[in-house]
Amino acid sequence: MKTNYLKKIQKEGPFLFVIVLLTIIAGFITNQPTLAMWFGFLVAGYSAISNDSVQTLGTFLSSNRKVKWYYLWLFIGSILIFTILYGWHSHSGDISYGRLNKIPQPESFNYFQLIAPIVLLILTRFKMPVSTTFLILATFSSSKTINGMLTKTFTGYFLSFFIAGVVWSLVAYLIKKKKTDIEKAPSKRNAQMWRVFQWCSTGFLWSAWLMQDNANAVVFLPRALTFVQALAVALLLFIGIGYIFYKRGGQIQEIITEKTDVIRVKSATLIDLIYGFILVYFKWINDLPMSTTWVFLGLLAGRELALTRLSGHNQPYQRTLALVMKDLFRAGIGLGISFLLALGASGRLADIV
């Protein structure tokens, strides 16, 4: 037992060293706005994409596990660069697509704001699908803005849960009626067609997600960037996403692989399409940020319950409910930590806690 414990410590040694180093750096540069701004962006950019990769790229990685990682990276990375630069062009230098309209540009930073993305790195290491939106943006937001974000987020969870339940109940019913296995692989020709569909749906979802959650990283930066700054942001995130693809999503990818049938290209395509359309819908409602993590968890929960009930699997409800509750528990922990960080950063959360 002691030997196993020591092995775990040795395995996590490099990661712990990085965390300690980042925490020390954050303390030293808190009173230097320019350094703090770029430090916060770099750590937040990597940590937010790393944690949220499970919802946007998780099914893509799982169902393309035999494809070279750098092909996947170049495809997703090119969409990232295009989306950021298009946002800069269409929103007068604002690459957050207006998500930060209600969050003033910070003129200075406090320690809690700088360590929030570091905390996110730790939670990602523990495979917790936390809300990067609340964990980072809450430290910059007023109570009124946070209330609006909460309302929009939980509305998104229940809406995605309902839509997923209806869609996969219908899919499972039709498949059951035709007496075919839901996990039956398509023919070689159809498989190629579905692969193209999946890459297109993933590109659509990835772009929609960036329009929503890119704000989590660029909240540290000026609201209107120069072209050089926007290009630098795009290239830095491009490099970061490359490392994530090299690691095949990391440990948090388990949240996807433990779900029913997600490594199949058909299921992955359908998940990406529905999720992408839900994000686009909420983007149209208003410019408030929202937790896309909770929307994704609602989508997976509704899907799992529908498949358990109607697909003909022998998988008991207890396992499905355990998976749903485990995801909610992890996300709930992240939400609680987010509120504590916001309280430490400004104290303005006291009236809604």
Tab-separated table of C-alpha atoms in Angstrom:
chain	number	residue	atom	x	y	z
A	1	MET	CA	0.000	0.000	0.000
A	2	LYS	CA	2.802	2.381	0.953
A	3	THR	CA	4.696	1.489	-2.217
A	4	ASN	CA	1.660	2.248	-4.387
A	5	TYR	CA	1.206	5.572	-2.613
A	6	LEU	CA	4.823	6.534	-3.287
A	7	LYS	CA	4.480	5.536	-6.931
A	8	LYS	CA	1.453	7.802	-7.291
A	9	ILE	CA	3.377	10.705	-5.771
A	10	GLN	CA	6.305	10.099	-8.122
A	11	LYS	CA	3.957	9.902	-11.102
A	12	GLU	CA	2.303	13.206	-10.203
A	13	GLY	CA	5.603	14.851	-9.290
A	14	PRO	CA	6.052	16.897	-12.498
A	15	PHE	CA	2.432	18.060	-12.375
A	16	LEU	CA	2.722	19.103	-8.722
A	17	PHE	CA	5.921	20.983	-9.515
A	18	VAL	CA	4.169	22.939	-12.280
A	19	ILE	CA	1.242	23.774	-9.980
A	20	VAL	CA	3.518	25.028	-7.211
A	21	LEU	CA	5.580	27.048	-9.695
A	22	LEU	CA	2.490	28.670	-11.241
A	23	THR	CA	1.086	29.487	-7.805
A	24	ILE	CA	4.328	31.200	-6.780
A	25	ILE	CA	4.517	33.149	-10.045
A	26	ALA	CA	0.909	34.299	-9.586
A	27	GLY	CA	1.818	35.714	-6.191
A	28	PHE	CA	4.793	37.643	-7.548
A	29	ILE	CA	3.059	39.248	-10.536
A	30	THR	CA	-0.292	40.161	-8.967
A	31	ASN	CA	0.679	43.838	-8.823
A	32	GLN	CA	2.042	43.909	-12.375
A	33	PRO	CA	-1.069	44.198	-14.591
A	34	THR	CA	0.554	43.486	-17.956
A	35	LEU	CA	2.355	40.355	-16.793
A	36	ALA	CA	-0.684	39.230	-14.803
A	37	MET	CA	-2.918	39.741	-17.831
A	38	TRP	CA	-0.914	37.469	-20.114
A	39	PHE	CA	-0.148	34.968	-17.357
A	40	GLY	CA	-3.847	34.659	-16.564
A	41	PHE	CA	-4.738	34.259	-20.221
A	42	LEU	CA	-2.130	31.561	-20.875
A	43	VAL	CA	-3.065	29.436	-17.865
A	44	ALA	CA	-6.803	29.998	-18.344
A	45	GLY	CA	-6.616	29.264	-22.057
A	46	TYR	CA	-4.933	25.910	-21.567
A	47	SER	CA	-6.881	24.876	-18.469
A	48	ALA	CA	-10.286	25.833	-19.909
A	49	ILE	CA	-9.753	23.963	-23.177
A	50	SER	CA	-8.176	21.025	-21.341
A	51	ASN	CA	-11.182	20.640	-19.035
A	52	ASP	CA	-13.811	21.391	-21.654
A	53	SER	CA	-12.183	19.217	-24.302
A	54	VAL	CA	-14.238	16.362	-22.864
A	55	GLN	CA	-17.470	18.048	-23.975
A	56	THR	CA	-16.397	19.484	-27.324
A	57	LEU	CA	-13.757	17.067	-28.551
A	58	GLY	CA	-14.285	14.028	-26.339
A	59	THR	CA	-16.495	12.054	-28.711
A	60	PHE	CA	-14.280	13.138	-31.623
A	61	LEU	CA	-11.164	11.805	-29.894
A	62	SER	CA	-12.854	8.591	-28.782
A	63	SER	CA	-14.291	7.693	-32.175
A	64	ASN	CA	-11.075	8.681	-34.032
A	65	ARG	CA	-8.653	6.958	-31.690
A	66	LYS	CA	-6.968	5.222	-34.654
A	67	VAL	CA	-6.297	8.499	-36.516
A	68	LYS	CA	-2.923	10.208	-36.015
A	69	TRP	CA	-3.250	12.900	-33.364
A	70	TYR	CA	-1.637	15.623	-35.507
A	71	TYR	CA	-4.240	15.220	-38.262
A	72	LEU	CA	-6.965	15.815	-35.693
A	73	TRP	CA	-4.994	18.750	-34.259
A	74	LEU	CA	-4.518	20.491	-37.602
A	75	PHE	CA	-8.223	20.176	-38.398
A	76	ILE	CA	-9.438	21.477	-35.028
A	77	GLY	CA	-6.624	24.037	-34.791
A	78	SER	CA	-7.450	25.598	-38.141
A	79	ILE	CA	-11.076	26.057	-37.039
A	80	LEU	CA	-9.859	27.643	-33.803
A	81	ILE	CA	-7.714	30.193	-35.649
A	82	PHE	CA	-10.499	31.004	-38.112
A	83	THR	CA	-13.135	31.417	-35.368
A	84	ILE	CA	-10.939	33.729	-33.304
A	85	LEU	CA	-9.923	35.907	-36.242
A	86	TYR	CA	-13.485	36.044	-37.554
A	87	GLY	CA	-14.676	37.149	-34.117
A	88	TRP	CA	-12.011	39.855	-34.109
A	89	HIS	CA	-13.216	41.063	-37.517
A	90	SER	CA	-16.969	40.863	-36.893
A	91	HIS	CA	-17.000	42.227	-33.316
A	92	SER	CA	-14.555	45.130	-33.643
A	93	GLY	CA	-11.641	43.370	-31.991
A	94	ASP	CA	-13.695	41.450	-29.400
A	95	ILE	CA	-12.814	37.779	-29.820
A	96	SER	CA	-15.231	36.780	-27.031
A	97	TYR	CA	-18.146	37.402	-29.439
A	98	GLY	CA	-19.730	39.800	-26.953
A	99	ARG	CA	-19.812	37.308	-24.056
A	100	LEU	CA	-17.936	39.809	-21.862
A	101	ASN	CA	-20.182	42.815	-22.475
A	102	LYS	CA	-21.430	42.685	-18.879
A	103	ILE	CA	-18.007	42.009	-17.361
A	104	PRO	CA	-15.801	45.134	-17.264
A	105	GLN	CA	-12.235	44.924	-18.470
A	106	PRO	CA	-10.008	44.552	-15.375
A	107	GLU	CA	-7.477	47.312	-14.805
A	108	SER	CA	-5.733	45.296	-12.096
A	109	PHE	CA	-5.830	41.722	-10.834
A	110	ASN	CA	-6.012	40.070	-7.441
A	111	TYR	CA	-4.513	36.769	-6.366
A	112	PHE	CA	-7.790	34.843	-6.475
A	113	GLN	CA	-8.354	35.801	-10.097
A	114	LEU	CA	-4.916	34.517	-11.059
A	115	ILE	CA	-5.121	31.227	-9.169
A	116	ALA	CA	-8.615	30.366	-10.468
A	117	PRO	CA	-7.264	28.803	-13.703
A	118	ILE	CA	-4.583	27.006	-11.657
A	119	VAL	CA	-7.319	25.469	-9.517
A	120	LEU	CA	-8.999	24.437	-12.760
A	121	LEU	CA	-5.848	22.566	-13.785
A	122	ILE	CA	-5.975	20.619	-10.520
A	123	LEU	CA	-9.658	19.755	-10.891
A	124	THR	CA	-9.074	18.621	-14.471
A	125	ARG	CA	-6.324	16.324	-13.218
A	126	PHE	CA	-8.895	14.735	-10.906
A	127	LYS	CA	-11.229	14.184	-13.890
A	128	MET	CA	-13.817	16.685	-12.688
A	129	PRO	CA	-15.942	18.226	-15.490
A	130	VAL	CA	-16.278	21.554	-13.705
A	131	SER	CA	-17.743	24.736	-15.115
A	132	THR	CA	-14.812	26.734	-16.413
A	133	THR	CA	-17.195	29.644	-16.922
A	134	PHE	CA	-18.079	29.940	-13.249
A	135	LEU	CA	-14.642	28.999	-11.966
A	136	ILE	CA	-12.908	31.785	-13.900
A	137	LEU	CA	-15.518	34.403	-14.825
A	138	ALA	CA	-17.163	34.459	-11.390
A	139	THR	CA	-14.061	36.131	-9.957
A	140	PHE	CA	-14.605	39.046	-12.364
A	141	SER	CA	-18.417	39.259	-12.257
A	142	SER	CA	-21.056	41.069	-10.216
A	143	SER	CA	-23.711	39.175	-8.259
A	144	LYS	CA	-26.342	40.186	-10.814
A	145	THR	CA	-24.282	38.779	-13.676
A	146	ILE	CA	-23.619	35.538	-11.796
A	147	ASN	CA	-27.329	35.145	-11.066
A	148	GLY	CA	-28.073	35.512	-14.770
A	149	MET	CA	-25.348	33.013	-15.644
A	150	LEU	CA	-26.774	30.493	-13.176
A	151	THR	CA	-30.287	30.842	-14.559
A	152	LYS	CA	-29.102	30.443	-18.135
A	153	THR	CA	-26.899	27.479	-17.202
A	154	PHE	CA	-29.533	25.434	-15.376
A	155	THR	CA	-32.060	26.198	-18.100
A	156	GLY	CA	-29.507	24.804	-20.539
A	157	TYR	CA	-29.027	21.657	-18.441
A	158	PHE	CA	-32.707	20.761	-18.297
A	159	LEU	CA	-33.328	21.712	-21.929
A	160	SER	CA	-30.455	19.543	-23.156
A	161	PHE	CA	-31.579	16.707	-20.851
A	162	PHE	CA	-35.087	16.843	-22.317
A	163	ILE	CA	-33.946	17.117	-25.944
A	164	ALA	CA	-31.469	14.251	-25.549
A	165	GLY	CA	-34.088	12.074	-23.884
A	166	VAL	CA	-36.582	12.659	-26.682
A	167	VAL	CA	-34.081	12.243	-29.531
A	168	TRP	CA	-32.434	9.064	-28.253
A	169	SER	CA	-35.733	7.562	-27.151
A	170	LEU	CA	-36.922	7.977	-30.732
A	171	VAL	CA	-33.669	6.626	-32.154
A	172	ALA	CA	-33.663	3.632	-29.820
A	173	TYR	CA	-37.334	2.927	-30.531
A	174	LEU	CA	-36.852	2.989	-34.298
A	175	ILE	CA	-33.792	0.767	-34.089
A	176	LYS	CA	-35.569	-1.641	-31.773
A	177	LYS	CA	-38.578	-1.731	-34.108
A	178	LYS	CA	-36.296	-2.693	-36.992
A	179	LYS	CA	-34.678	-5.302	-34.725
A	180	THR	CA	-31.148	-4.022	-35.315
A	181	ASP	CA	-28.401	-3.583	-32.784
A	182	ILE	CA	-27.759	0.036	-31.830
A	183	GLU	CA	-24.029	-0.737	-31.769
A	184	LYS	CA	-23.998	-2.359	-35.213
A	185	ALA	CA	-21.156	-0.896	-37.239
A	186	PRO	CA	-22.009	0.638	-40.640
A	187	SER	CA	-20.714	-0.808	-43.901
A	188	LYS	CA	-17.323	0.383	-45.131
A	189	ARG	CA	-18.890	2.837	-47.576
A	190	ASN	CA	-21.366	4.168	-45.028
A	191	ALA	CA	-18.622	4.341	-42.421
A	192	GLN	CA	-16.654	6.742	-44.622
A	193	MET	CA	-19.752	8.871	-45.125
A	194	TRP	CA	-20.470	8.941	-41.393
A	195	ARG	CA	-16.840	9.833	-40.722
A	196	VAL	CA	-17.172	12.906	-42.947
A	197	PHE	CA	-20.428	13.841	-41.208
A	198	GLN	CA	-18.760	13.501	-37.832
A	199	TRP	CA	-15.800	15.696	-38.727
A	200	CYS	CA	-18.201	18.352	-40.034
A	201	SER	CA	-20.394	18.161	-36.928
A	202	THR	CA	-17.348	18.374	-34.667
A	203	GLY	CA	-16.090	21.424	-36.533
A	204	PHE	CA	-19.503	23.052	-36.135
A	205	LEU	CA	-19.626	22.222	-32.415
A	206	TRP	CA	-16.049	23.366	-31.819
A	207	SER	CA	-16.704	26.736	-33.441
A	208	ALA	CA	-19.987	27.171	-31.506
A	209	TRP	CA	-18.210	26.313	-28.262
A	210	LEU	CA	-15.408	28.803	-28.936
A	211	MET	CA	-17.982	31.549	-29.458
A	212	GLN	CA	-19.378	30.750	-26.004
A	213	ASP	CA	-16.396	29.749	-23.884
A	214	ASN	CA	-13.451	31.579	-25.405
A	215	ALA	CA	-14.477	34.343	-23.005
A	216	ASN	CA	-13.166	32.230	-20.117
A	217	ALA	CA	-9.602	32.765	-21.306
A	218	VAL	CA	-9.758	36.232	-22.860
A	219	VAL	CA	-11.476	37.788	-19.821
A	220	PHE	CA	-7.942	38.702	-18.708
A	221	LEU	CA	-7.237	40.595	-21.946
A	222	PRO	CA	-8.445	43.941	-23.329
A	223	ARG	CA	-11.964	43.772	-24.745
A	224	ALA	CA	-10.763	45.087	-28.117
A	225	LEU	CA	-7.527	43.509	-29.350
A	226	THR	CA	-5.253	44.602	-32.147
A	227	PHE	CA	-4.861	42.171	-35.034
A	228	VAL	CA	-1.383	41.200	-33.816
A	229	GLN	CA	-2.745	40.480	-30.329
A	230	ALA	CA	-5.630	38.430	-31.733
A	231	LEU	CA	-3.254	36.446	-33.930
A	232	ALA	CA	-0.941	35.830	-30.965
A	233	VAL	CA	-3.897	34.584	-28.906
A	234	ALA	CA	-4.958	32.247	-31.720
A	235	LEU	CA	-1.466	30.810	-32.174
A	236	LEU	CA	-0.909	30.290	-28.444
A	237	LEU	CA	-4.212	28.438	-28.110
A	238	PHE	CA	-3.354	26.487	-31.264
A	239	ILE	CA	-0.182	25.223	-29.577
A	240	GLY	CA	-2.064	24.401	-26.376
A	241	ILE	CA	-4.712	22.383	-28.192
A	242	GLY	CA	-1.931	20.506	-29.960
A	243	TYR	CA	-0.602	19.258	-26.620
A	244	ILE	CA	-4.112	18.195	-25.576
A	245	PHE	CA	-4.468	16.164	-28.777
A	246	TYR	CA	-1.031	14.659	-28.209
A	247	LYS	CA	-2.277	13.477	-24.791
A	248	ARG	CA	-5.530	12.255	-26.402
A	249	GLY	CA	-7.602	14.413	-24.085
A	250	GLY	CA	-5.910	13.313	-20.873
A	251	GLN	CA	-7.480	11.598	-17.877
A	252	ILE	CA	-10.745	13.548	-18.039
A	253	GLN	CA	-11.521	11.700	-21.293
A	254	GLU	CA	-12.802	8.840	-19.121
A	255	ILE	CA	-16.095	10.736	-18.703
A	256	ILE	CA	-16.769	10.096	-22.389
A	257	THR	CA	-15.419	6.573	-22.775
A	258	GLU	CA	-17.499	5.209	-19.886
A	259	LYS	CA	-20.737	6.268	-21.606
A	260	THR	CA	-22.754	3.950	-23.840
A	261	ASP	CA	-21.668	3.688	-27.486
A	262	VAL	CA	-19.893	7.052	-27.765
A	263	ILE	CA	-16.901	5.595	-29.583
A	264	ARG	CA	-19.229	4.779	-32.497
A	265	VAL	CA	-19.164	7.413	-35.209
A	266	LYS	CA	-22.973	7.596	-35.513
A	267	SER	CA	-23.492	8.360	-31.837
A	268	ALA	CA	-20.584	10.797	-31.763
A	269	THR	CA	-21.993	12.696	-34.751
A	270	LEU	CA	-25.464	12.963	-33.249
A	271	ILE	CA	-24.100	14.144	-29.892
A	272	ASP	CA	-21.989	16.844	-31.536
A	273	LEU	CA	-24.817	18.112	-33.744
A	274	ILE	CA	-27.390	18.404	-30.960
A	275	TYR	CA	-24.903	19.968	-28.567
A	276	GLY	CA	-23.758	22.454	-31.191
A	277	PHE	CA	-27.300	23.575	-32.024
A	278	ILE	CA	-28.101	24.026	-28.325
A	279	LEU	CA	-25.047	26.274	-27.897
A	280	VAL	CA	-25.979	28.322	-30.956
A	281	TYR	CA	-29.519	28.713	-29.598
A	282	PHE	CA	-28.285	30.049	-26.261
A	283	LYS	CA	-25.858	32.364	-28.034
A	284	TRP	CA	-28.833	33.990	-29.751
A	285	ILE	CA	-30.829	34.432	-26.514
A	286	ASN	CA	-28.486	36.966	-24.903
A	287	ASP	CA	-24.812	37.787	-24.486
A	288	LEU	CA	-24.497	36.394	-20.943
A	289	PRO	CA	-21.881	33.659	-20.534
A	290	MET	CA	-23.131	30.224	-19.483
A	291	SER	CA	-21.634	26.941	-18.374
A	292	THR	CA	-21.432	24.727	-21.424
A	293	THR	CA	-20.251	21.923	-19.132
A	294	TRP	CA	-23.656	21.677	-17.474
A	295	VAL	CA	-25.380	21.712	-20.860
A	296	PHE	CA	-23.176	18.831	-21.977
A	297	LEU	CA	-23.779	16.836	-18.803
A	298	GLY	CA	-27.518	17.287	-19.278
A	299	LEU	CA	-27.169	15.997	-22.829
A	300	LEU	CA	-25.253	12.894	-21.738
A	301	ALA	CA	-27.616	12.237	-18.829
A	302	GLY	CA	-30.743	12.391	-20.989
A	303	ARG	CA	-29.100	10.200	-23.597
A	304	GLU	CA	-27.959	7.552	-21.114
A	305	LEU	CA	-31.364	7.270	-19.458
A	306	ALA	CA	-33.125	7.006	-22.818
A	307	LEU	CA	-30.784	4.286	-24.089
A	308	THR	CA	-31.014	2.340	-20.858
A	309	ARG	CA	-34.795	2.321	-21.074
A	310	LEU	CA	-35.352	1.638	-24.752
A	311	SER	CA	-32.265	0.255	-26.475
A	312	GLY	CA	-32.662	-3.288	-25.215
A	313	HIS	CA	-29.432	-3.244	-23.218
A	314	ASN	CA	-29.337	-5.282	-20.037
A	315	GLN	CA	-27.567	-2.437	-18.313
A	316	PRO	CA	-29.486	-1.676	-15.083
A	317	TYR	CA	-30.779	1.755	-14.178
A	318	GLN	CA	-28.570	1.755	-11.095
A	319	ARG	CA	-25.399	2.010	-13.175
A	320	THR	CA	-26.838	4.737	-15.390
A	321	LEU	CA	-28.044	6.777	-12.430
A	322	ALA	CA	-24.666	6.289	-10.757
A	323	LEU	CA	-22.908	7.729	-13.828
A	324	VAL	CA	-25.290	10.698	-13.951
A	325	MET	CA	-24.960	11.410	-10.232
A	326	LYS	CA	-21.172	11.067	-10.371
A	327	ASP	CA	-20.966	13.682	-13.130
A	328	LEU	CA	-23.321	16.022	-11.248
A	329	PHE	CA	-21.356	15.553	-8.034
A	330	ARG	CA	-18.087	16.458	-9.742
A	331	ALA	CA	-19.625	19.466	-11.463
A	332	GLY	CA	-21.259	20.518	-8.187
A	333	ILE	CA	-17.906	20.486	-6.408
A	334	GLY	CA	-16.504	22.720	-9.108
A	335	LEU	CA	-19.439	25.099	-8.745
A	336	GLY	CA	-18.898	25.324	-4.998
A	337	ILE	CA	-15.199	26.050	-5.457
A	338	SER	CA	-16.089	28.692	-8.046
A	339	PHE	CA	-18.261	30.532	-5.543
A	340	LEU	CA	-15.535	30.381	-2.894
A	341	LEU	CA	-13.012	31.863	-5.321
A	342	ALA	CA	-15.463	34.592	-6.315
A	343	LEU	CA	-16.098	35.365	-2.672
A	344	GLY	CA	-12.378	35.536	-2.038
A	345	ALA	CA	-11.814	37.749	-5.063
A	346	SER	CA	-14.459	40.375	-4.369
A	347	GLY	CA	-16.850	39.433	-1.599
A	348	ARG	CA	-19.751	40.406	-3.871
A	349	LEU	CA	-21.172	36.899	-3.881
A	350	ALA	CA	-22.277	36.987	-0.264
A	351	ASP	CA	-25.802	38.141	-1.079
A	352	ILE	CA	-26.577	35.132	-3.290
A	353	VAL	CA	-24.783	32.373	-1.368
